[in-house]
Coordinates of C-alpha atoms in Angstrom, one line a residue:
Chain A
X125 CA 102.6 119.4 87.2
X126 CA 103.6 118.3 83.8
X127 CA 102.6 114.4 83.6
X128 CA 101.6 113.3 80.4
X129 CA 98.0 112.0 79.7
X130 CA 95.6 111.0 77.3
X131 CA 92.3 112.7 76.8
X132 CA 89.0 111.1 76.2
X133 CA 86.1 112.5 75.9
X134 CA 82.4 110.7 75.5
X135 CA 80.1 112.5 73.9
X136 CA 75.8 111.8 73.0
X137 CA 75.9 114.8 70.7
X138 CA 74.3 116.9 73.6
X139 CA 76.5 116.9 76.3
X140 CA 79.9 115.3 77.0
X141 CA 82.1 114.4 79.6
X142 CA 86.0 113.6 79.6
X143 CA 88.5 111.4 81.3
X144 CA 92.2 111.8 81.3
X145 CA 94.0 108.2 81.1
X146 CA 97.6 108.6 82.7
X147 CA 98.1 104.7 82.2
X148 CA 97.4 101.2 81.4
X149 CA 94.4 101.1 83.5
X150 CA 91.6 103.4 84.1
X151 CA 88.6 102.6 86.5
X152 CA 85.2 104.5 86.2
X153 CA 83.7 103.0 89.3
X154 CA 80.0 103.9 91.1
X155 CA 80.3 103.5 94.5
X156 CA 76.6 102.5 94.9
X157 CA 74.5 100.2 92.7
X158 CA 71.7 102.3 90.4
X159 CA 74.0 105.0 88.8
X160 CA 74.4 104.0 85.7
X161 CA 77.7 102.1 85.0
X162 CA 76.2 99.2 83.0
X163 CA 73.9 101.5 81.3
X164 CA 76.5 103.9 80.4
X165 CA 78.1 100.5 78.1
X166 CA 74.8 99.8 76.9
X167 CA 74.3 103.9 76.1
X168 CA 77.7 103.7 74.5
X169 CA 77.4 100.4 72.1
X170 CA 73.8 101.7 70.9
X171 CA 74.6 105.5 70.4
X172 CA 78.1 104.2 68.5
X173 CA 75.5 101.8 65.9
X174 CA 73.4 104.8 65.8
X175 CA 76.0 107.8 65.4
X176 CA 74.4 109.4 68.0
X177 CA 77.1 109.1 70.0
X178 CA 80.5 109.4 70.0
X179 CA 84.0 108.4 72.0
X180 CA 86.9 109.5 71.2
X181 CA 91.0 110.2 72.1
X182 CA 92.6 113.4 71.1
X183 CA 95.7 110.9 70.7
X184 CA 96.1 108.9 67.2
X185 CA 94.9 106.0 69.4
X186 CA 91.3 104.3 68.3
X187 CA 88.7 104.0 71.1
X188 CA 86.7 101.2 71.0
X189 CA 84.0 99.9 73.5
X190 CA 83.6 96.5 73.7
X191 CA 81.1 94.2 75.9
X192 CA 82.4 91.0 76.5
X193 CA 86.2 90.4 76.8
X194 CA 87.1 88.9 73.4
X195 CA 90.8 87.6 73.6
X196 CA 91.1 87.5 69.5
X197 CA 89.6 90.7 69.2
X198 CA 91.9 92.3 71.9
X199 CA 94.6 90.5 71.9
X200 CA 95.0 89.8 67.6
X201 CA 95.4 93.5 67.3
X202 CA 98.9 94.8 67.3
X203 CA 97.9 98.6 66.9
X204 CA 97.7 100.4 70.1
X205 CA 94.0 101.1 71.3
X206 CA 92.1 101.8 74.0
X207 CA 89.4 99.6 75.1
X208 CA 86.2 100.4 77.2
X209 CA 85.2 97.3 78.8
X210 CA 82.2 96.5 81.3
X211 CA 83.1 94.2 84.4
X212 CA 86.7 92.8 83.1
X213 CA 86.6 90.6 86.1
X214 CA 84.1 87.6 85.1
X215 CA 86.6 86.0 82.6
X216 CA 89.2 83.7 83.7
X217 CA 93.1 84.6 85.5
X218 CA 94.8 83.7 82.5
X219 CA 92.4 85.6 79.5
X220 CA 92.6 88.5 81.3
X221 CA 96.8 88.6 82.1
X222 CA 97.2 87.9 78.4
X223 CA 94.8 90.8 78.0
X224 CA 96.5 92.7 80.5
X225 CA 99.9 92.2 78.9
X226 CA 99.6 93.8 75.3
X227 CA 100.4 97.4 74.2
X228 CA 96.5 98.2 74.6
X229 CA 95.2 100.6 77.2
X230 CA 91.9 99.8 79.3
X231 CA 88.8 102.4 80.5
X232 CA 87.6 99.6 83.2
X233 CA 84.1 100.6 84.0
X234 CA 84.1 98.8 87.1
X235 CA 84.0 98.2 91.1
X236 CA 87.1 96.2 91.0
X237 CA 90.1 95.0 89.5
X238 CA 91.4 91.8 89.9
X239 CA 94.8 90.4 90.8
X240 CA 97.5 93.3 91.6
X241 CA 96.4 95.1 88.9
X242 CA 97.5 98.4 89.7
X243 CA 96.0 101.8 88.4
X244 CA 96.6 105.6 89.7
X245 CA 94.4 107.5 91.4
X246 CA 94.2 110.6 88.7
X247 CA 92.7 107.0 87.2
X248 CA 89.7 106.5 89.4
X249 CA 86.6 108.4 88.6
X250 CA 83.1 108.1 90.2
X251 CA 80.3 108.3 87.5
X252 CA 77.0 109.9 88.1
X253 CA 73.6 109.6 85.5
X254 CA 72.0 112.8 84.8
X255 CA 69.1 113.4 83.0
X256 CA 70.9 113.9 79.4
X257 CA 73.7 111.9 79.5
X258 CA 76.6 111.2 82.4
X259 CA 79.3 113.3 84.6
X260 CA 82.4 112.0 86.0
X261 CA 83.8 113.4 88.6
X262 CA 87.7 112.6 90.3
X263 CA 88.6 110.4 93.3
X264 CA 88.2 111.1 97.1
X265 CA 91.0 111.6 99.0
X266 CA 91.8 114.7 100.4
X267 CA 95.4 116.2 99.1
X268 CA 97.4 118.5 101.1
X269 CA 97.8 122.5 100.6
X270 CA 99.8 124.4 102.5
X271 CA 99.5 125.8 105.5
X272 CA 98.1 123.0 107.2
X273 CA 100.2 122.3 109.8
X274 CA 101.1 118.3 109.9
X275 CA 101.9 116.7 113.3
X276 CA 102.4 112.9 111.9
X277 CA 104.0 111.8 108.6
X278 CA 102.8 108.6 107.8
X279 CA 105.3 107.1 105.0
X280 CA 103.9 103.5 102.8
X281 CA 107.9 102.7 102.8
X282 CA 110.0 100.3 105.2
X283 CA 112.0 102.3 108.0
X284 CA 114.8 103.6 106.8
X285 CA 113.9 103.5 103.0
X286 CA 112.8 105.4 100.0
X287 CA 110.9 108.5 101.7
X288 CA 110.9 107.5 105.1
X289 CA 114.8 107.5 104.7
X290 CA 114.8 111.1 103.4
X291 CA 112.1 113.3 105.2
X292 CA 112.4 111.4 108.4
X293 CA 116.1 113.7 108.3
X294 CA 113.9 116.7 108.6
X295 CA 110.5 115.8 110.1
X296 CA 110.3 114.3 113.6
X297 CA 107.3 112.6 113.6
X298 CA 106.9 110.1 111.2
X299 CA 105.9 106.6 111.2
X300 CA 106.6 103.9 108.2
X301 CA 103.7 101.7 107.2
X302 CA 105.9 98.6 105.7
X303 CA 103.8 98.6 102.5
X304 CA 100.6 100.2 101.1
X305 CA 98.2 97.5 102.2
X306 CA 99.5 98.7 105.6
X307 CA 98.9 102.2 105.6
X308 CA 95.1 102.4 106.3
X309 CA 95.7 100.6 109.4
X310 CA 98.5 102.9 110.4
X311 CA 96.1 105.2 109.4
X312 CA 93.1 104.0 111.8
X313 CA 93.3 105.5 115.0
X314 CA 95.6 108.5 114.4
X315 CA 94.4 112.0 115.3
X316 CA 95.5 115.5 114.7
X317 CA 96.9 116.2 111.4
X318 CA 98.2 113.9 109.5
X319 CA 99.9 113.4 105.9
X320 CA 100.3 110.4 104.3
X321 CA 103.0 109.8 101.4
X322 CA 101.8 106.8 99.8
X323 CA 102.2 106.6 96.4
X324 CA 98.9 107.9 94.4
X325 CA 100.3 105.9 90.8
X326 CA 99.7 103.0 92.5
X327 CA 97.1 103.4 94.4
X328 CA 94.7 99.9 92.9
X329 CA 92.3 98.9 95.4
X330 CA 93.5 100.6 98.8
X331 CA 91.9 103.5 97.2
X332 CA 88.3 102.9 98.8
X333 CA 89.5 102.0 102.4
X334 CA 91.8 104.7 102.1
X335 CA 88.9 107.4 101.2
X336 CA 87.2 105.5 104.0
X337 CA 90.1 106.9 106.6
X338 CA 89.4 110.3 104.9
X339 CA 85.6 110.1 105.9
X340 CA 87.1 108.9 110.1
X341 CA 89.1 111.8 110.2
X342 CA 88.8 115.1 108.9
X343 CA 92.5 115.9 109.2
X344 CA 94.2 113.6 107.4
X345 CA 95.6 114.7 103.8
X346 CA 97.2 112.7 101.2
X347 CA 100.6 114.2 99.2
X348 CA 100.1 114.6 95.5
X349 CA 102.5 112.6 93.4
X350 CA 102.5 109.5 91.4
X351 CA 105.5 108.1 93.3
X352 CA 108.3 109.1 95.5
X353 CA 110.6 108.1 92.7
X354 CA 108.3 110.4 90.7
X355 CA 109.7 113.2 93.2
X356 CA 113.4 111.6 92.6
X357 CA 113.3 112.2 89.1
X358 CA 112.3 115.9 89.1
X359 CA 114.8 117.3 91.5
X360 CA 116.7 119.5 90.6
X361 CA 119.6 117.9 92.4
X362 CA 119.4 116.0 89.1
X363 CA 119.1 118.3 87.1
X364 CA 122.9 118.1 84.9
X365 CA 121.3 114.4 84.1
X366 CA 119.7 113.8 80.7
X367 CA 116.0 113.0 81.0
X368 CA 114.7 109.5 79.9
X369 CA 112.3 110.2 77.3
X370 CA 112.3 106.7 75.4
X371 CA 110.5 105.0 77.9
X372 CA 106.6 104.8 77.1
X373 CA 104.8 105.2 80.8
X374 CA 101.7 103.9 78.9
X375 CA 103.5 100.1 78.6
X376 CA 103.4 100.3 82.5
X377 CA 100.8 99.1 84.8
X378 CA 102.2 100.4 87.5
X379 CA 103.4 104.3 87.2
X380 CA 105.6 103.5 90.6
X381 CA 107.2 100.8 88.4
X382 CA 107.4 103.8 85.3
X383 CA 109.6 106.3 87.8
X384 CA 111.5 103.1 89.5
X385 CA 112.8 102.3 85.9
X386 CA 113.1 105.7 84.5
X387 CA 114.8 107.0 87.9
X388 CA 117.0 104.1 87.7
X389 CA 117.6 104.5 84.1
X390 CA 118.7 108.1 84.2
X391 CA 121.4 107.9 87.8
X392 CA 123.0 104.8 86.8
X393 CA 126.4 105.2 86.9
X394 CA 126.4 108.0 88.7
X395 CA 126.4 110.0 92.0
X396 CA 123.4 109.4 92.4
X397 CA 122.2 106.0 91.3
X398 CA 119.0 105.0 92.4
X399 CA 118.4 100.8 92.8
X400 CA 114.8 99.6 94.2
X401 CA 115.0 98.4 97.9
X402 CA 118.1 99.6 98.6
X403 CA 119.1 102.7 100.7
X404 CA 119.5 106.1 99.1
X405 CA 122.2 107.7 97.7
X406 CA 124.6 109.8 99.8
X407 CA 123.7 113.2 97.9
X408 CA 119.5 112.7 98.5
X409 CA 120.3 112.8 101.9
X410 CA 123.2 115.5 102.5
X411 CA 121.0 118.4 104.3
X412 CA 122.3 121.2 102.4
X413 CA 120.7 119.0 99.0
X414 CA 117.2 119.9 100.9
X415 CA 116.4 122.3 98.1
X416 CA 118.1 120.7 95.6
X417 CA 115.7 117.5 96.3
X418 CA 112.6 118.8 97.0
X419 CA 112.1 122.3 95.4
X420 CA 110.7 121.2 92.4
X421 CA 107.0 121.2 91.1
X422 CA 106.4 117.5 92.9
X423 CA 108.2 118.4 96.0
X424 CA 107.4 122.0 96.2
X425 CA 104.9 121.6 98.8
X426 CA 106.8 119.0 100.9
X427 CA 109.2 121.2 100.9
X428 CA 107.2 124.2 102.4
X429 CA 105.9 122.0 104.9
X430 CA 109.2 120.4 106.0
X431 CA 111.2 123.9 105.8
X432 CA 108.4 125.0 108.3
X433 CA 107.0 122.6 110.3
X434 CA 109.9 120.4 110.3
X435 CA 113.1 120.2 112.7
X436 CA 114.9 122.7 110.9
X437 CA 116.0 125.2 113.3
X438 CA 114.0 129.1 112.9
X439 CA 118.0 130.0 112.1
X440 CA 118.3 127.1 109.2
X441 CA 114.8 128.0 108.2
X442 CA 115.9 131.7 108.0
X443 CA 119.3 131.0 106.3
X444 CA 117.5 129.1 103.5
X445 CA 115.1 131.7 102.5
X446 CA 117.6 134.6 102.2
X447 CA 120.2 132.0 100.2
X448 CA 118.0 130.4 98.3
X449 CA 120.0 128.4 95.7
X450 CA 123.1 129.3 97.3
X451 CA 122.4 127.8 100.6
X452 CA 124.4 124.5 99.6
X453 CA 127.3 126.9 99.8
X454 CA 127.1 127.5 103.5
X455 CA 129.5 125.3 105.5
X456 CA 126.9 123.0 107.3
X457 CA 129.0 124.0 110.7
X458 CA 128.2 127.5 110.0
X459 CA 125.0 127.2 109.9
X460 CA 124.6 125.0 112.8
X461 CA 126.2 127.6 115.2
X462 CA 124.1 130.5 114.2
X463 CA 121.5 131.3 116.8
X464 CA 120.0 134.6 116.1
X465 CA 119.3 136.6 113.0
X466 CA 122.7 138.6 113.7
X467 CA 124.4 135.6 113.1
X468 CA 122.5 134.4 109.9
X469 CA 123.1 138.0 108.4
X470 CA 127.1 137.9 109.1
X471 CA 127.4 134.5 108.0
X472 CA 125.7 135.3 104.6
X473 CA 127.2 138.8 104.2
X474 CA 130.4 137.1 104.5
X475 CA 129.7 134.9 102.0
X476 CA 128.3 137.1 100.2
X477 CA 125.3 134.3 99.3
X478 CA 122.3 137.1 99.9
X479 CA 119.5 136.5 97.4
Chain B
X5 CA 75.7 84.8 108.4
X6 CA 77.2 86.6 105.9
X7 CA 80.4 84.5 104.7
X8 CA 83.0 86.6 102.6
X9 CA 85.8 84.6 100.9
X10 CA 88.5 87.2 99.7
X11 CA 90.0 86.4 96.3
X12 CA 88.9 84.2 94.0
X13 CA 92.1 82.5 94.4
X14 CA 91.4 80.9 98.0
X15 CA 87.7 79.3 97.0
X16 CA 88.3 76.6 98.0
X17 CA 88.1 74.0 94.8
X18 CA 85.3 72.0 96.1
X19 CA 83.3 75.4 95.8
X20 CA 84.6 76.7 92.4
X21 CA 81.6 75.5 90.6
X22 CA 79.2 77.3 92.6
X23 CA 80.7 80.3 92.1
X24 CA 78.9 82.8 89.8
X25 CA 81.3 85.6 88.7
X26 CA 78.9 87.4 86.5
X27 CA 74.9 87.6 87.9
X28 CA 73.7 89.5 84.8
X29 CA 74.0 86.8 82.7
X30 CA 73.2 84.4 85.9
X31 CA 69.7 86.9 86.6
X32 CA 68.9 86.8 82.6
X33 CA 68.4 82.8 82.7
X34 CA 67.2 82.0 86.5
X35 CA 64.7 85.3 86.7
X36 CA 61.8 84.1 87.7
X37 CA 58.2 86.5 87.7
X38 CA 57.2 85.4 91.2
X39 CA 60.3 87.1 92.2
X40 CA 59.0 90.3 91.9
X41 CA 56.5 89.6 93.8
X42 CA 58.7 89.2 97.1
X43 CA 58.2 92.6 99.5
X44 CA 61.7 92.7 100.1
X45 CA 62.4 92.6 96.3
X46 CA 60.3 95.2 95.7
X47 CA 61.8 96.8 98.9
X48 CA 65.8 97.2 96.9
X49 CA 64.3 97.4 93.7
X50 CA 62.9 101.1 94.9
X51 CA 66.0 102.1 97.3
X52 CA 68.5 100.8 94.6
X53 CA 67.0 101.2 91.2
X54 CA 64.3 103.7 91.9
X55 CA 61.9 101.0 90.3
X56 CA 58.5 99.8 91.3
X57 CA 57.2 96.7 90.7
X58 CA 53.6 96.8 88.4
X59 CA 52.9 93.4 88.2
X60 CA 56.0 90.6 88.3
X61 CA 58.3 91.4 85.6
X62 CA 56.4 94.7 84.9
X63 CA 58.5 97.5 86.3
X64 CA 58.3 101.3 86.3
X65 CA 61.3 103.8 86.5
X66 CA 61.2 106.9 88.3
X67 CA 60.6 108.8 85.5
X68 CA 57.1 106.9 84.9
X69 CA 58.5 104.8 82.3
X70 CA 58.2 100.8 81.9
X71 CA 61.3 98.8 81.9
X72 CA 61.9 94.7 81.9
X73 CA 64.6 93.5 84.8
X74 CA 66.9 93.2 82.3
X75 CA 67.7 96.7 82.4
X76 CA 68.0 96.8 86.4
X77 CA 71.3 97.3 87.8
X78 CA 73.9 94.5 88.2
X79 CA 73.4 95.1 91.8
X80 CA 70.0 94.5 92.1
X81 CA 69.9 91.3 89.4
X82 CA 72.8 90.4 92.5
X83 CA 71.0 91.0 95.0
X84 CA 67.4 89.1 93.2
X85 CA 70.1 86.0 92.6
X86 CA 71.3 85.9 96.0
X87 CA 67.7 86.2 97.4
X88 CA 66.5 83.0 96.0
X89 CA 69.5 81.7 94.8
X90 CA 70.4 79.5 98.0
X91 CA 73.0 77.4 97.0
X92 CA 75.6 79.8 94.8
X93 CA 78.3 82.4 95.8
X94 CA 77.9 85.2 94.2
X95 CA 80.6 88.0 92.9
X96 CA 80.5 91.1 95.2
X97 CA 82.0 93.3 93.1
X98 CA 79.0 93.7 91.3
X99 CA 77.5 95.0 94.7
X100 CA 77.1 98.2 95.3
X101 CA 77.4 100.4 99.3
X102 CA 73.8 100.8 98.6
X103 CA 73.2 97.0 97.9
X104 CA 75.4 96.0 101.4
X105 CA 72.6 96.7 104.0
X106 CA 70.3 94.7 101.9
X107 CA 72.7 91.6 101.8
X108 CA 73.5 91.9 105.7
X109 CA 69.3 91.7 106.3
X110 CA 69.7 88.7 104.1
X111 CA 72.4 87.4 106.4
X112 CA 70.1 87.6 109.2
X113 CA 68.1 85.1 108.2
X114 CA 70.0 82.0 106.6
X115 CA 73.9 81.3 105.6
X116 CA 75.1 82.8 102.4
X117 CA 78.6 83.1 101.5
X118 CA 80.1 85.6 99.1
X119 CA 83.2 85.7 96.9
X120 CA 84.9 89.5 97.7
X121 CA 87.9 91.3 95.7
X122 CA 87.2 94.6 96.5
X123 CA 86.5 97.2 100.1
X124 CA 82.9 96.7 100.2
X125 CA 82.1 99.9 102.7
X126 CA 79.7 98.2 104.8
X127 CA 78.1 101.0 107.3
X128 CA 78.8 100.6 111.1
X129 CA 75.7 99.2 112.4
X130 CA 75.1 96.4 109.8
X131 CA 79.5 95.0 111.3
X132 CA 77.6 96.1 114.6
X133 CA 75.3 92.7 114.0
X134 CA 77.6 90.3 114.1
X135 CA 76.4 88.4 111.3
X136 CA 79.7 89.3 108.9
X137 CA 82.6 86.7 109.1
X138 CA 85.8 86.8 107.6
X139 CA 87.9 83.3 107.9
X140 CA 85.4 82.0 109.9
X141 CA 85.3 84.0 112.5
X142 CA 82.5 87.2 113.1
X143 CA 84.2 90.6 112.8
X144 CA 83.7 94.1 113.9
X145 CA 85.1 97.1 112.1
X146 CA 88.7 96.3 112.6
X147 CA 88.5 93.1 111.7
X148 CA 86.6 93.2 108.5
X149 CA 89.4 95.8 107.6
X150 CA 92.0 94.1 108.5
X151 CA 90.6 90.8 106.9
X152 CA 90.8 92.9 103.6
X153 CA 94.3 94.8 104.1
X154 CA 95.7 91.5 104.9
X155 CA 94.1 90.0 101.9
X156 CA 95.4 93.1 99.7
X157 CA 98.4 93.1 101.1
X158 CA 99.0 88.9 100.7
X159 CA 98.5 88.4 96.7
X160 CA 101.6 88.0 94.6
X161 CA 101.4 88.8 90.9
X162 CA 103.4 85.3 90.0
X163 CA 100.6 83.1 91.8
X164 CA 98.5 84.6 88.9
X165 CA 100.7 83.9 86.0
X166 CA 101.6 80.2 87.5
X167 CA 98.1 79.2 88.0
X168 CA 94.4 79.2 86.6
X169 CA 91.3 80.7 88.4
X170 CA 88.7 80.3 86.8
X171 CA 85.2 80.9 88.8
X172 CA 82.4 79.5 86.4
X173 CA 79.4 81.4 85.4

């Protein structure tokens, strides 16, 4: 998938390792105690004096690693940096929301963030000490890949909204969480198979109880995308829209906030305007938009799973994959009466739809 | 018992000035040599750190070398400040998994209360004790994660742009 990043890469000369910043906030978190978290500051500040390290972006943006939180330092600076901090969370509500609200990004090396501040989960690493230097390694939760089959869909949205509004049209089994917080205890005591669309960009500190349902059951797989609004904005059902491209997703501290705006930015005034909390629009939902919503690089595997393990009928499922792009052309009664393959064949050769 | 207050915004304000956000610097000005002289100190320092105790403030890492306690981890400076510490709450975030087994034997034997902001994974058998409470009341699995979800779930970003917390050192 194409999502814009920033690379940055900490080097002692010897060996290196890199992170990839996708917004505001970045964690580098050690689940236990011993593993080298502060020392990796303490590596960092010396080795920077020394020159025998090094830390930088392969952005124009200037790292700099900094101990303490130092408002005038941080906050005095209008240039765009990125800061490495150690434990952001001793200093007071309001130093750190002024902190939190200038054009600077943050590498939090940290167990926790305070307040609601959100970061994604391509954002979380886990840091291990080696015997030269330090490796990082990505977050925890187990994504989806096709073909596991899915028996339950739990959604983080409301009943009835955002994607529990759209894929509950073509996937029986699916229950809404009414918010992320609320998801791990959805989450609890389900068995068999089970997906859960929460959205990853905003994932903050549900992350470690939700790798916690991951360890309770071995079946349970997370979707892969930033947002469902991240999935909005790359369908092509939107395609004859303009993208928004003026909108910096590193001003955000929340990427859900970044496709809410951006989505919202791009359909207004349109067919297919997208507002926060309210219902979908009418073409998101039309069945015959199923490929036109969710066959995109986001969707793509949603879209697998739902064409077949959904409630798509085997003739809808078949219909599909001969028409391909031209399956929006099929009257929707047409394809509701066809029961056999004899009937999908005529209906297409009439139409002359075939691949 | 083993007290967890979630958020620094609900300690309550007769408690604020116990609260010590940051043990490293707390551990660098209370550390005391006879300390390291306590089994169980030496007990965390080994499990967490990989350090043994020589003598006090003497300590060896695993690979042979000598170190001061300034250089242990902020988990175990948390876990050395909580030890003797009696009348403080510390930070959990600077806790470790590995540190959580540790405080709960801690909880076994007298009150402390800590100030929580993240899912600290405690393992099955140290909820199975009974010594973790959560709003005052003791908790099993479900309701230690609930107690968190809810917590997670209940903070508003305005509360922290209207008001000040601001948990001394």
């Amino acid at each position: 998938m194409n999502r814009k990043f920033i690379t940055v890469d900490f080097s002692n000369g010897v060996d290196s390792f890199s992170i990839k910043l996708y917004s505001k906030f970045t964690c580098i978190f050690g689940l236990d105690s011993g593993k080298g978290k502060s020392k990796l500051l303490v590596d960092l500040l010396d080795g920077l004096v020394d020159k025998s390290c090094s830390v930088t972006s392969d952005s124009d943006i200037k790292v700099r690693i900094i101990d303490n939180v130092d408002l005038d330092d941080i906050t005095s600076i209008k240039e765009r940096r990125i800061y490495v901090l150690d434990e952001p969370t001793s200093a007071n509500s309001k130093d750190l929301l002024e902190i939190y609200n200038t054009d600077h990004l943050f590498i939090f090396i940290c167990r926790s963030l305070p307040f609601k501040n959100e970061y994604p989960y391509h954002n979380i690493y886990h840091l291990n000490m080696t015997d030269t230097w330090y490796t990082v390694s990505e977050g925890n939760l187990r994504m989806y890949k096709y073909p596991v089959p899915i028996d339950t869909i739990v959604t983080e949205s409301y009943p009835d909204r955002s994607e529990h509004e759209l894929v509950s049209k073509y996937f029986p089994n699916i229950i809404a969480a009414r918010g992320r917080d609320r998801v791990e205890k959805v989450l609890r005591n389900l068995t068999g198979n089970v997906l859960a669309l929460v959205d990853l960009g905003n994932i903050g500190r549900a992350y470690r109880i939700l790798c916690k349902r991951c360890k309770d059951n071995e079946n349970l797989y997370f979707y892969d995308y930033q947002a469902f609004e991240e999935l909005l904005y790359y369908a092509p059902l939107l395609e004859q829209l303009p993208p928004v491209d003026s909108v910096d997703i590193f001003k955000y501290t929340s990427i859900e906030t970044y496709y809410e705006d951006v989505l919202s930015l791009r359909t207004r005034s349109t067919d297919f305007e997208y507002v926060h909390g309210k219902p979908l629009a009418k073409p998101f939902l039309e069945r015959h938009n199923f490929n036109a919503v969710f066959n995109s690089d986001v969707g793509k595997l949603l879209f697998t799973l739902l064409l077949n393990c959904g409630n798509m009928s085997k003739a809808e499922v078949y219909l599909r994959a001969q028409a391909g792009d031209k399956f929006d052309l099929l009257p929707t009664v047409a394809v509701a009466d066809c029961k056999t393959k004899q009937d999908c064949d005529m209906l297409l050769q009439s139409l002359n739809v075939l691949n | 018992m083993l007290d967890i207050i979630w958020g620094r915004e609900n300690v309550p304000k007769e408690l604020v000035p116990k609260v010590v956000m940051d043990s490293r610097i707390f551990f660098r000005k209370n550390k005391k040599p006879t300390w390291f002289e306590d089994p169980f100190v030496k007990e965390f320092l080994l499990q967490v750190d990989r350090a043994q105790v020589l003598f006090q403030e003497a300590l060896l890492n695993y690979k042979g070398e000598g170190f001061s306690p300034t250089e242990l981890s902020t988990g175990s400076k948390t876990l050395c400040c909580i030890r003797f510490e009696h009348n403080r709450i510390f930070y959990g975030g600077q806790l470790g998994d590995n540190c959580l087994p540790f405080l709960v034997r801690m909880a076994e034997e007298r009150d402390i209360v800590i100030l929580l902001e993240h899912y600290a994974d405690f393992t099955p058998e140290d909820i199975a004790k009974g010594v973790i409470r959560c709003n005052g009341v003791i908790v099993d699995q479900d309701g230690y994660d609930d107690a968190f979800s809810d917590w997670s779930a209940s903070t508003q970003e305005d509360d922290y742009e209207q008001k000040v917390y601001n948990c001394g050192l």
